[in-house]
mmCIF file of C-alpha atoms and ligand atoms in Angstrom:
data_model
loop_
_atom_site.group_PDB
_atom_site.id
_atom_site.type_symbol
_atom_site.label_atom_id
_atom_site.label_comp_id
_atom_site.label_asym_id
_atom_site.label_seq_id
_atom_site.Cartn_x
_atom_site.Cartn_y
_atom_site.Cartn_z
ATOM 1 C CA UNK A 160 42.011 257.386 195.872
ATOM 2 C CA UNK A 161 40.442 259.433 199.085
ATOM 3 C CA UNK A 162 36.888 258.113 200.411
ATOM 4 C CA UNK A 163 35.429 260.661 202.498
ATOM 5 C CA UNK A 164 32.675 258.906 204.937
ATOM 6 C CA UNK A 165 30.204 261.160 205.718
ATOM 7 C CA UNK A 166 30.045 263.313 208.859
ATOM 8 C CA UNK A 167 26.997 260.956 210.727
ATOM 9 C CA UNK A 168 28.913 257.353 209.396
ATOM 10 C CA UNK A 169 28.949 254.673 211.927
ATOM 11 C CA UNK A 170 32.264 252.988 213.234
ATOM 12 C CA UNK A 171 31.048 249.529 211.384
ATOM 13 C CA UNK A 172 30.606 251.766 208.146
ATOM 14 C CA UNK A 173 34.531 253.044 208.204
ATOM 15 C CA UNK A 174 35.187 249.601 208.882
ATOM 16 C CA UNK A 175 33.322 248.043 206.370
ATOM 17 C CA UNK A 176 35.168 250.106 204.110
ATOM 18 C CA UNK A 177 38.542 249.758 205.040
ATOM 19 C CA UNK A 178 37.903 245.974 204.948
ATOM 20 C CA UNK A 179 36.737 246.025 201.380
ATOM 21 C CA UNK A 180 39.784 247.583 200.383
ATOM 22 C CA UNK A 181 41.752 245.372 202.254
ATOM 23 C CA UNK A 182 39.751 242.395 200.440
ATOM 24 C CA UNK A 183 40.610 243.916 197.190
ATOM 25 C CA UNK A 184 44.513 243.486 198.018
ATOM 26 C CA UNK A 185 45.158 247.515 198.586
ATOM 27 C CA UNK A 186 46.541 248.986 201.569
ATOM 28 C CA UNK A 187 43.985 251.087 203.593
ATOM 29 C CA UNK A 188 44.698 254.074 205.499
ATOM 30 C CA UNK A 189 42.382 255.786 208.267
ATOM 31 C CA UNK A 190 42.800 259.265 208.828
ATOM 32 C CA UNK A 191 40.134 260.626 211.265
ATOM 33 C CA UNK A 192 39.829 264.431 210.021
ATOM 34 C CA UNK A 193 38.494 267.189 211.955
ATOM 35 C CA UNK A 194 34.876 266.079 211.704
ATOM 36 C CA UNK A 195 34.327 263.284 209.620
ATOM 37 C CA UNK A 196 36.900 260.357 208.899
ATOM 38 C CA UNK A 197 38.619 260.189 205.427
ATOM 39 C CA UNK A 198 40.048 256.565 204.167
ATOM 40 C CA UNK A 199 42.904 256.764 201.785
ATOM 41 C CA UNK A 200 43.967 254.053 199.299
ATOM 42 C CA UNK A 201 47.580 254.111 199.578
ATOM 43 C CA UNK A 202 48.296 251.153 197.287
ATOM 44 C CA UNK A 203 48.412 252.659 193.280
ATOM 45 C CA UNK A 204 45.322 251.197 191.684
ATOM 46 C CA UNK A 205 45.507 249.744 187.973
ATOM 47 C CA UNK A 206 43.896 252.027 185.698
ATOM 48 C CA UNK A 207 41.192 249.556 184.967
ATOM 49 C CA UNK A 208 40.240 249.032 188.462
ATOM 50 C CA UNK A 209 39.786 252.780 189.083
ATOM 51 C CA UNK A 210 36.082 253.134 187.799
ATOM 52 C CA UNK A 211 34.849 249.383 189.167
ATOM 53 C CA UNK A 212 36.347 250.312 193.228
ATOM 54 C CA UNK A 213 34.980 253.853 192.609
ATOM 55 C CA UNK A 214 31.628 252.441 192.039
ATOM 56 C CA UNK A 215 32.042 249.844 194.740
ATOM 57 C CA UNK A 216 32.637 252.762 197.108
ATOM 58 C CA UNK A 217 30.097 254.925 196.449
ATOM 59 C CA UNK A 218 27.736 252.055 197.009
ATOM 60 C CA UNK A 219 28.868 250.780 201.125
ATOM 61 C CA UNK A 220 26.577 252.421 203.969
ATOM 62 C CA UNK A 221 28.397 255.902 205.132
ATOM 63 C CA UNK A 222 30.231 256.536 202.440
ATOM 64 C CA UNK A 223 29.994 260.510 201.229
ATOM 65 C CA UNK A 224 31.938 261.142 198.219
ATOM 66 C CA UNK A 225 35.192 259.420 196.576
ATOM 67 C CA UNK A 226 37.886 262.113 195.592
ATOM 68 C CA UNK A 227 41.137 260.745 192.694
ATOM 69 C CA UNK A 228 44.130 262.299 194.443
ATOM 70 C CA UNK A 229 47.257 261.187 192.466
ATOM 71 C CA UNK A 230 49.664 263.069 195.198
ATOM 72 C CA UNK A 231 51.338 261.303 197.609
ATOM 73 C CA UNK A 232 49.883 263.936 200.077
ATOM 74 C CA UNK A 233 46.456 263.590 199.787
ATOM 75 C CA UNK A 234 44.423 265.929 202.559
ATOM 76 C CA UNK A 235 46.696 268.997 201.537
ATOM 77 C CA UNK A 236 46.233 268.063 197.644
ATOM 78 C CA UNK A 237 43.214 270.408 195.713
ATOM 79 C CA UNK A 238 42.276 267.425 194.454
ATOM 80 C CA UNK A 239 40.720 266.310 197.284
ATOM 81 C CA UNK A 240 39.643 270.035 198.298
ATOM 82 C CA UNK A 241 38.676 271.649 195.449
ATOM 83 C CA UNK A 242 37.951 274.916 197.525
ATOM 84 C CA UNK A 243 40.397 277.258 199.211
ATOM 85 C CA UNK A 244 40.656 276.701 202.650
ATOM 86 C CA UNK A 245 40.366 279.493 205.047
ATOM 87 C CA UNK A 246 41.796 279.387 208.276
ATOM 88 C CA UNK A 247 40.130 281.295 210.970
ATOM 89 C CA UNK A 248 41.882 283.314 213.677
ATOM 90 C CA UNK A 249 39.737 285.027 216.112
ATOM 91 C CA UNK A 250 37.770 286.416 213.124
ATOM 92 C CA UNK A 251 40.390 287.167 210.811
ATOM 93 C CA UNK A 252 40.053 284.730 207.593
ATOM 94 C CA UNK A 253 43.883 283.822 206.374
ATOM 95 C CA UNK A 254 43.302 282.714 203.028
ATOM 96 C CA UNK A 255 40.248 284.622 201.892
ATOM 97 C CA UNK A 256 40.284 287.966 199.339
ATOM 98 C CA UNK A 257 42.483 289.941 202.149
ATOM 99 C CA UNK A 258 45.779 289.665 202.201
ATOM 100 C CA UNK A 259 47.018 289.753 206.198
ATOM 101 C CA UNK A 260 50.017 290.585 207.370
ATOM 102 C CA UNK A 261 51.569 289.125 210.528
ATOM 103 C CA UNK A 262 54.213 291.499 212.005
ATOM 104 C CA UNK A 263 56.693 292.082 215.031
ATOM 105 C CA UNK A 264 59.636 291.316 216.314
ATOM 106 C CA UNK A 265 61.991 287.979 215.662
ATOM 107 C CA UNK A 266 62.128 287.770 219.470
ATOM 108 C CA UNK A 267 60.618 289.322 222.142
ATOM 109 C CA UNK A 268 62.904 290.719 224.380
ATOM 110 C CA UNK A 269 60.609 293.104 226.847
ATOM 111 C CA UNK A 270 57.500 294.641 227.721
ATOM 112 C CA UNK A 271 58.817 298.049 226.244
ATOM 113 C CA UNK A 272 59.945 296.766 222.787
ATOM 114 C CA UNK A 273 57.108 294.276 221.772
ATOM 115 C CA UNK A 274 54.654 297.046 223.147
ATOM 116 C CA UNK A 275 56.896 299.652 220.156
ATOM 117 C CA UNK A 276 56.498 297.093 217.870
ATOM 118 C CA UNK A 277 52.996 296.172 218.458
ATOM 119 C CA UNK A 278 51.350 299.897 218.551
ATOM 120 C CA UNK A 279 53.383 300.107 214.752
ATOM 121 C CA UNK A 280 52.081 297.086 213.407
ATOM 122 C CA UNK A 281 48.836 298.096 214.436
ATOM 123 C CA UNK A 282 48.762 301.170 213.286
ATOM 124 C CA UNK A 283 50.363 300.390 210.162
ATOM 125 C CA UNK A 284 47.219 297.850 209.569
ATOM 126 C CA UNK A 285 49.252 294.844 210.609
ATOM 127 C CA UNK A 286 46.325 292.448 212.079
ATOM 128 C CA UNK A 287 48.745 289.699 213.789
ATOM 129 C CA UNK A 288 51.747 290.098 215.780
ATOM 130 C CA UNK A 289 54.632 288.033 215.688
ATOM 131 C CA UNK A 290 57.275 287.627 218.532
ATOM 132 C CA UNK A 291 59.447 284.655 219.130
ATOM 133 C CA UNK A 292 59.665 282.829 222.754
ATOM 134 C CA UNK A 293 61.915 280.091 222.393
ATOM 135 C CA UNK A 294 64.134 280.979 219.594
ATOM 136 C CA UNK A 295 65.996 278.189 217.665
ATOM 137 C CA UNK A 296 69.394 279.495 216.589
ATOM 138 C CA UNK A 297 71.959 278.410 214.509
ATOM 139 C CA UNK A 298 74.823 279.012 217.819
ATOM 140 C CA UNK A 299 73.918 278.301 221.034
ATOM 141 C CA UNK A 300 75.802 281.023 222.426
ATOM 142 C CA UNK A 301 72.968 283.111 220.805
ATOM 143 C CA UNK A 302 70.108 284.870 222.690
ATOM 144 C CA UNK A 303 67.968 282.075 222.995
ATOM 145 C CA UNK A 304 64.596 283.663 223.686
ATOM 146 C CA UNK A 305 62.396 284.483 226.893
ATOM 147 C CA UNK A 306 60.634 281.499 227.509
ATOM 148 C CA UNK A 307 57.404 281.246 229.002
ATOM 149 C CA UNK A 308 58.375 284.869 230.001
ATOM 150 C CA UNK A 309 57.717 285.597 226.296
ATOM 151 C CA UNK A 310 54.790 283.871 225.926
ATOM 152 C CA UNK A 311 53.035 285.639 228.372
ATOM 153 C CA UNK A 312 54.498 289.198 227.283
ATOM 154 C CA UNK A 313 53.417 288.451 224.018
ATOM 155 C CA UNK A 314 49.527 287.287 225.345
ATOM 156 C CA UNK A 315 49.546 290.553 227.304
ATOM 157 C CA UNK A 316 50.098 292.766 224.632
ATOM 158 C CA UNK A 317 48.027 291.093 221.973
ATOM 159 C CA UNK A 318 44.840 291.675 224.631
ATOM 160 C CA UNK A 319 46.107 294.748 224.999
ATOM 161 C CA UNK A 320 46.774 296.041 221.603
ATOM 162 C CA UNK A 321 43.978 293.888 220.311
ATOM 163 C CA UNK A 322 46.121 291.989 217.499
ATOM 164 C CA UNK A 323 46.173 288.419 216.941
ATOM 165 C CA UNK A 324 49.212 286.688 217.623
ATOM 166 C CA UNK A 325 51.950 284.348 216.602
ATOM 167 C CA UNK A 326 54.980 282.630 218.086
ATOM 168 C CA UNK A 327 56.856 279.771 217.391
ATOM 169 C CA UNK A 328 57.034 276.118 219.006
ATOM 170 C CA UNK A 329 60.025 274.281 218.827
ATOM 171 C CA UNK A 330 59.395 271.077 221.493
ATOM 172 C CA UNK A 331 56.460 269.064 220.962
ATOM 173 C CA UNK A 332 56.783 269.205 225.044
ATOM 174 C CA UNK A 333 55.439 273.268 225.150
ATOM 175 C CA UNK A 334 52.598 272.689 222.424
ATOM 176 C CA UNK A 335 50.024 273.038 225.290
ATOM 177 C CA UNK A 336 51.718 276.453 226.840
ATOM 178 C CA UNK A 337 52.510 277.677 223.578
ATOM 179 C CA UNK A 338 48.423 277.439 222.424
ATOM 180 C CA UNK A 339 47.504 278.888 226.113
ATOM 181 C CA UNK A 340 49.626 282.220 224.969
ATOM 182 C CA UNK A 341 49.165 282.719 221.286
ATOM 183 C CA UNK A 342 46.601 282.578 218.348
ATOM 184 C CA UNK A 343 48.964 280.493 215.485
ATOM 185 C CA UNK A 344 51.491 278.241 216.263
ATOM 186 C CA UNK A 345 54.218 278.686 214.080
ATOM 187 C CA UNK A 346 56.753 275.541 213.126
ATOM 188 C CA UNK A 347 59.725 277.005 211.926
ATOM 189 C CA UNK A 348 61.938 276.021 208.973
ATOM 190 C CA UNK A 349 64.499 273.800 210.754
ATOM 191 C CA UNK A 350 61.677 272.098 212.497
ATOM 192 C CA UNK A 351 59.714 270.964 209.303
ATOM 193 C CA UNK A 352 60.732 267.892 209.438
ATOM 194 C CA UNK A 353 60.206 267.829 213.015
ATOM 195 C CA UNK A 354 57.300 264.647 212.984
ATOM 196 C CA UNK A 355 57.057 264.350 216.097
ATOM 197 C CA UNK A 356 56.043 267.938 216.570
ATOM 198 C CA UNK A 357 54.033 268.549 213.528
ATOM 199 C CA UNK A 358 51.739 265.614 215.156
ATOM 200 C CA UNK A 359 51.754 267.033 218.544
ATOM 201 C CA UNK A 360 50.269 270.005 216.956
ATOM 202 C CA UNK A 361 48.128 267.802 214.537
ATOM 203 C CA UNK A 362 46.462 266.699 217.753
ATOM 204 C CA UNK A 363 45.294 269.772 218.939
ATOM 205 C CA UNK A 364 42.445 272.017 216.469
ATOM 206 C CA UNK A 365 44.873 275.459 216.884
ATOM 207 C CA UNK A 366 46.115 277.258 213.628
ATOM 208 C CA UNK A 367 49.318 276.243 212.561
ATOM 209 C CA UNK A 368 51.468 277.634 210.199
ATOM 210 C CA UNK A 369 54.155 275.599 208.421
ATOM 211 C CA UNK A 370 57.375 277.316 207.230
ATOM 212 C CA UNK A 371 58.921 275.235 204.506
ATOM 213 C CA UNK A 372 62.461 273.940 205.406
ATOM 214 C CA UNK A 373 65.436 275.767 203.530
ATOM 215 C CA UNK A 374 66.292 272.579 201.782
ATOM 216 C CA UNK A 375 62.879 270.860 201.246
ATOM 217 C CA UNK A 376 60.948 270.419 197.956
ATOM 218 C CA UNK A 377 57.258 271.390 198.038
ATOM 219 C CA UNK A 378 55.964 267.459 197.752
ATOM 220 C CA UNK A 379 58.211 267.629 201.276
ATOM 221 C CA UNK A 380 56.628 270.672 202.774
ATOM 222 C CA UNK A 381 53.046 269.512 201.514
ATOM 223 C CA UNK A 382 53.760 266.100 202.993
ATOM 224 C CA UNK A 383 54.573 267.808 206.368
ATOM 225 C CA UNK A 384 51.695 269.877 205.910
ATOM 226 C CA UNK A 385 49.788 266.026 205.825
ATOM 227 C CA UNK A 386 51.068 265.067 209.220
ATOM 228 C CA UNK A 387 49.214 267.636 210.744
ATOM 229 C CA UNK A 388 46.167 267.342 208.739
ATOM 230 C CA UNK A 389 45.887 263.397 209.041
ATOM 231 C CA UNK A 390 45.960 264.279 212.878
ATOM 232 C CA UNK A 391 42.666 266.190 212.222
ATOM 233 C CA UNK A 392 43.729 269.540 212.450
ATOM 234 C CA UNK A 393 42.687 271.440 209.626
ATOM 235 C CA UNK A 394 44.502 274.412 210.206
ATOM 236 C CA UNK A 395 46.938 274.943 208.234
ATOM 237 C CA UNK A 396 48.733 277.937 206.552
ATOM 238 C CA UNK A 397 51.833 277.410 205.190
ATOM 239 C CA UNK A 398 54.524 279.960 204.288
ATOM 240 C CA UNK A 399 57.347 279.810 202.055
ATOM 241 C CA UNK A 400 60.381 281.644 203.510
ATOM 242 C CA UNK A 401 63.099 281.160 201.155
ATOM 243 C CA UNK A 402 65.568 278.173 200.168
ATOM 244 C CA UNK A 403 69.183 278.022 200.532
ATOM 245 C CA UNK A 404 70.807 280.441 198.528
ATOM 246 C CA UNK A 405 73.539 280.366 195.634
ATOM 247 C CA UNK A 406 74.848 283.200 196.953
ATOM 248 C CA UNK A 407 74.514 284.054 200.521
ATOM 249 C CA UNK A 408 77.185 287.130 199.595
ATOM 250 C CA UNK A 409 73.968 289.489 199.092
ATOM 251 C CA UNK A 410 70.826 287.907 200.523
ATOM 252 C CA UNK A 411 70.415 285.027 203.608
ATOM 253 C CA UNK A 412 68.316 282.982 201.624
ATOM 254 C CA UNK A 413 66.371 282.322 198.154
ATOM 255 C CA UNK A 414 62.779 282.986 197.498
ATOM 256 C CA UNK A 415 61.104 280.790 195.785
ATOM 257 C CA UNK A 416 58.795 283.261 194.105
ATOM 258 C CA UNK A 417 57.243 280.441 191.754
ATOM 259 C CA UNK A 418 56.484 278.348 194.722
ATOM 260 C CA UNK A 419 53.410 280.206 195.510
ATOM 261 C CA UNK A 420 51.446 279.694 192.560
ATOM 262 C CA UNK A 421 52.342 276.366 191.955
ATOM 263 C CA UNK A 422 51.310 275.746 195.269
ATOM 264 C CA UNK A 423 47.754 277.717 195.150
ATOM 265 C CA UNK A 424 47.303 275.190 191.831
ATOM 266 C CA UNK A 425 48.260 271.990 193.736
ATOM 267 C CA UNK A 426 46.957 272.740 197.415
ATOM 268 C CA UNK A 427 43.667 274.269 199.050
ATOM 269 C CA UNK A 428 45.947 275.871 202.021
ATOM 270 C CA UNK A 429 46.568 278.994 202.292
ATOM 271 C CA UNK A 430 50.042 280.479 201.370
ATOM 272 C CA UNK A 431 52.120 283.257 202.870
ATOM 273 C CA UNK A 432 55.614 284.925 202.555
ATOM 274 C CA UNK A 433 58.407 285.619 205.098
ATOM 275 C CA UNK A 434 60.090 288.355 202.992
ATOM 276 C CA UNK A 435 62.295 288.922 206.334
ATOM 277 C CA UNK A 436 64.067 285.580 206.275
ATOM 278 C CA UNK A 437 63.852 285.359 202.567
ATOM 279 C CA UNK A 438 66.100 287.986 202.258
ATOM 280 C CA UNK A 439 67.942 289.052 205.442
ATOM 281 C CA UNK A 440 68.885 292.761 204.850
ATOM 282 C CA UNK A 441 65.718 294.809 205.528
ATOM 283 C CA UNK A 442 66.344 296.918 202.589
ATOM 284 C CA UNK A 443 65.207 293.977 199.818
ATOM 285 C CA UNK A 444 62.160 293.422 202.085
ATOM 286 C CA UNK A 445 59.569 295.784 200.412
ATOM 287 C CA UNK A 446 60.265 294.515 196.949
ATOM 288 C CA UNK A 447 60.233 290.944 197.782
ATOM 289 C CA UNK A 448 56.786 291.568 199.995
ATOM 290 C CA UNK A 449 55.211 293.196 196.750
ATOM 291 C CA UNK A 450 56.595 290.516 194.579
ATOM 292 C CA UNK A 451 54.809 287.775 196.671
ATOM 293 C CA UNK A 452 52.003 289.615 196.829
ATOM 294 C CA UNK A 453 51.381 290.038 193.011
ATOM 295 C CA UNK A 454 52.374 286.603 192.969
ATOM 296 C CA UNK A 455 49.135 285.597 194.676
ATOM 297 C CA UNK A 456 50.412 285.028 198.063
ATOM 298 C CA UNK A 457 47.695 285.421 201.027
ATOM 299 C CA UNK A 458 50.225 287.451 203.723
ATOM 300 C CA UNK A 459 52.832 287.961 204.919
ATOM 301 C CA UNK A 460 55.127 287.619 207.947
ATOM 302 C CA UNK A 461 57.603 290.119 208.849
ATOM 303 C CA UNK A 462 59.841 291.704 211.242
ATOM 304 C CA UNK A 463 59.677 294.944 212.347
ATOM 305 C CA UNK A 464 61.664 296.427 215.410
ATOM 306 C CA UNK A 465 62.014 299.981 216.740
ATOM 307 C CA UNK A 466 65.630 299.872 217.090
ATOM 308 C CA UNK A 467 66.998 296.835 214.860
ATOM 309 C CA UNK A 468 70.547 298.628 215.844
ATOM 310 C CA UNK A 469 70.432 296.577 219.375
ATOM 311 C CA UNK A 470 67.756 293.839 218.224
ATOM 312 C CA UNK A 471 68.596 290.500 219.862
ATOM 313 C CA UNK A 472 68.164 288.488 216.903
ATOM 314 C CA UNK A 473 67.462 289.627 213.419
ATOM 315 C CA UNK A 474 67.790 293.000 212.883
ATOM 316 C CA UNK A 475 70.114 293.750 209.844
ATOM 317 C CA UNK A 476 66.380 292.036 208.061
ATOM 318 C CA UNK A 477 63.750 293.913 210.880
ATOM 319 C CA UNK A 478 61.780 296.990 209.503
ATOM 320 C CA UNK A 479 61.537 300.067 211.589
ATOM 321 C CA UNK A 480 57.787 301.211 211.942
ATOM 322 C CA UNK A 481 57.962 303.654 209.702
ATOM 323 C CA UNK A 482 59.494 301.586 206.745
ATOM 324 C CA UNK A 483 56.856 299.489 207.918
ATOM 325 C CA UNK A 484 54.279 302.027 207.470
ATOM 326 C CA UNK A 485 55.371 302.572 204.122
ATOM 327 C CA UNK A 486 55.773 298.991 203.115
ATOM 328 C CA UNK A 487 51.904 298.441 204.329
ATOM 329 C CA UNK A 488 50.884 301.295 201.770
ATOM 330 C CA UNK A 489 52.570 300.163 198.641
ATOM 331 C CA UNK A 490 51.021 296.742 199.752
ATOM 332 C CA UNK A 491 47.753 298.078 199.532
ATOM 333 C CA UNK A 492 47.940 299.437 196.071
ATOM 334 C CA UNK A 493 49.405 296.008 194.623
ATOM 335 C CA UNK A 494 46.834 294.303 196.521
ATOM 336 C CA UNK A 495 44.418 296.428 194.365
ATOM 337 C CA UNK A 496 46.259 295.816 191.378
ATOM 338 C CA UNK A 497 45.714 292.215 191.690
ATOM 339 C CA UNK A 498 41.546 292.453 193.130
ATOM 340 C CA UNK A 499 42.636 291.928 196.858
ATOM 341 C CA UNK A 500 42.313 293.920 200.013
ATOM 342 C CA UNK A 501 44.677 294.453 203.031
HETATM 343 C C1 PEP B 95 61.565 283.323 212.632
HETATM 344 O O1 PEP B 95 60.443 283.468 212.117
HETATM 345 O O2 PEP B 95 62.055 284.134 213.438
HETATM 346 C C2 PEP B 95 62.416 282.177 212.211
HETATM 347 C C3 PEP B 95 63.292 281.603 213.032
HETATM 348 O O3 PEP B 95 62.199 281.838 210.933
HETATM 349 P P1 PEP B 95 62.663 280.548 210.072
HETATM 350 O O4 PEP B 95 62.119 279.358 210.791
HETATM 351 O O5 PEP B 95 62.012 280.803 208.747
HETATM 352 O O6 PEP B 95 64.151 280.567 209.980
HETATM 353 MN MN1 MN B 96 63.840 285.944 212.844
#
């Protein structure tokens, strides 16, 4: 059970609540959202006592509305949010009837190529542009990323260009720089389970978007997707990116096609696709983009480099622009086919 106080309840109000529950032998938690406090019920209440504590609720000083969330996440669960949430980046509504696509490079390696990249993606219709700074990678002897160098490449040609942008955070330590330089944070897949940085960026009110982990269920990625909302940031996109494979021989990892509608029943955030890492050979990208689009998801994240030949990370999976351009057209049409725009 979720009691959502309303926006104008007084300190002693929350409290009075959160001792009644205690009174009643449950376990109360506090989670002060973005601009109201919500008070969760983590102990599991007998049947019986459901419509009796409801009622009690409803009736304290404060109290706005009392939500059944059977989840164990319960600020990422639709039944606490009925509607879709949209998050809002510099105008741009992830989540809503368009479909968005994020696009760029896996890392950005200079002035010259995320400026290639960029002017594609824009003119392709991309609206955000992705670029890694600090790169995690699997060997350490691999290009690592720029740095703060990157960051502030990747600021300068966002103004410039006028796209949005996206880069990734890996230590909770660069959360602040990272949100000085780009639009979304992104937390990549090995750092899912990273709790100490999802609440570092739980603490701040930035867009954050939440690549599931190769290996984790969707009650795991939700649950991650909770440690940032119970910090009171409500910005949240998640994207699915693929799972560990059965058979890395053709494809880097598996997509979890079904993942996005199951999790557009269970969840109010809005859901993307990585068809880049889903895949990792740029020539299954297009089909898996389209198929996740059909499928419902809300955008998309992929790479695109002018000359994957001598990328620094990623490009047997990185688009050139005009496979990008291509890609971006077929989009459009199955966005049509299933009442969306892009
Ligand atoms: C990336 O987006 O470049 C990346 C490292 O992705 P993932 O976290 O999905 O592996
Ligand atoms: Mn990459």
């Amino acid at each position: 059970m979720i009691i959502a106080m309303k926006a104008d309840a007084r300190p002693e109000d929350i409290q009075g609540v959160l001792d009644k529950i205690t009174e009643q032998g449950m376990q109360a938690l506090n989670l002060p959202g973005g601009d109201r406090t919500v008070i969760g019920v983590a102990s599991s209440i007998p049947p019986d006592l459901r419509e009796p504590l409801t009622e009690l609720m409803l009736s304290m000083p404060g109290v706005d509305h009392v939500a059944q969330v059977s989840r164990t996440y319960k600020l990422a669960s639709r039944e606490f949010h009925a509607a879709d949430t949209i998050v809002d980046v510099k105008g741009i509504r992830i989540g809503g009837s368009e479909i968005i696509v994020m696009a760029g490079p896996c890392a950005v390696e200079s002035r010259e190529q995320l400026l290639l990249a960029a002017e594609a993606v824009k003119q392709a219709g991309g609206r955000i542009l992705r670029g890694g700074a600090f790169k995690p990678r699997t060997s350490p002897y691999s290009f690592q990323g720029l740095g703060p160098e990157g960051l502030q490449l990747l600021k300068e040609v966002g103004l410039e260009t006028g796209l949005a942008t996206i880069t990734e955070v890996i230590d909770q330590h660069d959360v602040e720089l990272t949100m000085e330089h780009a639009d979304i944070l992104q937390i990549g897949a090995r750092n899912m389970q990273n709790y100490p940085l999802l609440v570092a960026v739980g603490k701040t009110r930035h867009p954050v978007l939440l690549k599931r982990g190769p290996s984790a269920t969707i009650d795991e990625w939700l649950l991650s997707a909770e440690y940032i909302l119970s910090q009171g940031n409500p910005n949240v996109i998640l994207c699915e990116r693929g799972v560990h494979p059965l058979d890395r021989a053709y494809t880097r990892n598996t997509l979890d096609l079904s993942a996005i509608p199951v999790v557009e029943e269970v969840s109010h955030l809005p859901v993307i696709v990585d068809p880049s890492h889903a895949t990792g050979d740029w020539r299954y990208v297009g089909a898996i983009a389209k198929a996740a689009i059909a499928a419902g998801a809300d955008g998309l994240l992929v790479e695109v480099h002018n000359d994957p030949q001598h990328a620094l990370s990623d490009g047997p999976q990185s688009l050139r622009p005009d496979s990008f351009h291509e890609l971006m057209q077929q989009i459009r049409r199955v966005a049509g086919a299933v009442d969306r725009t892009v």
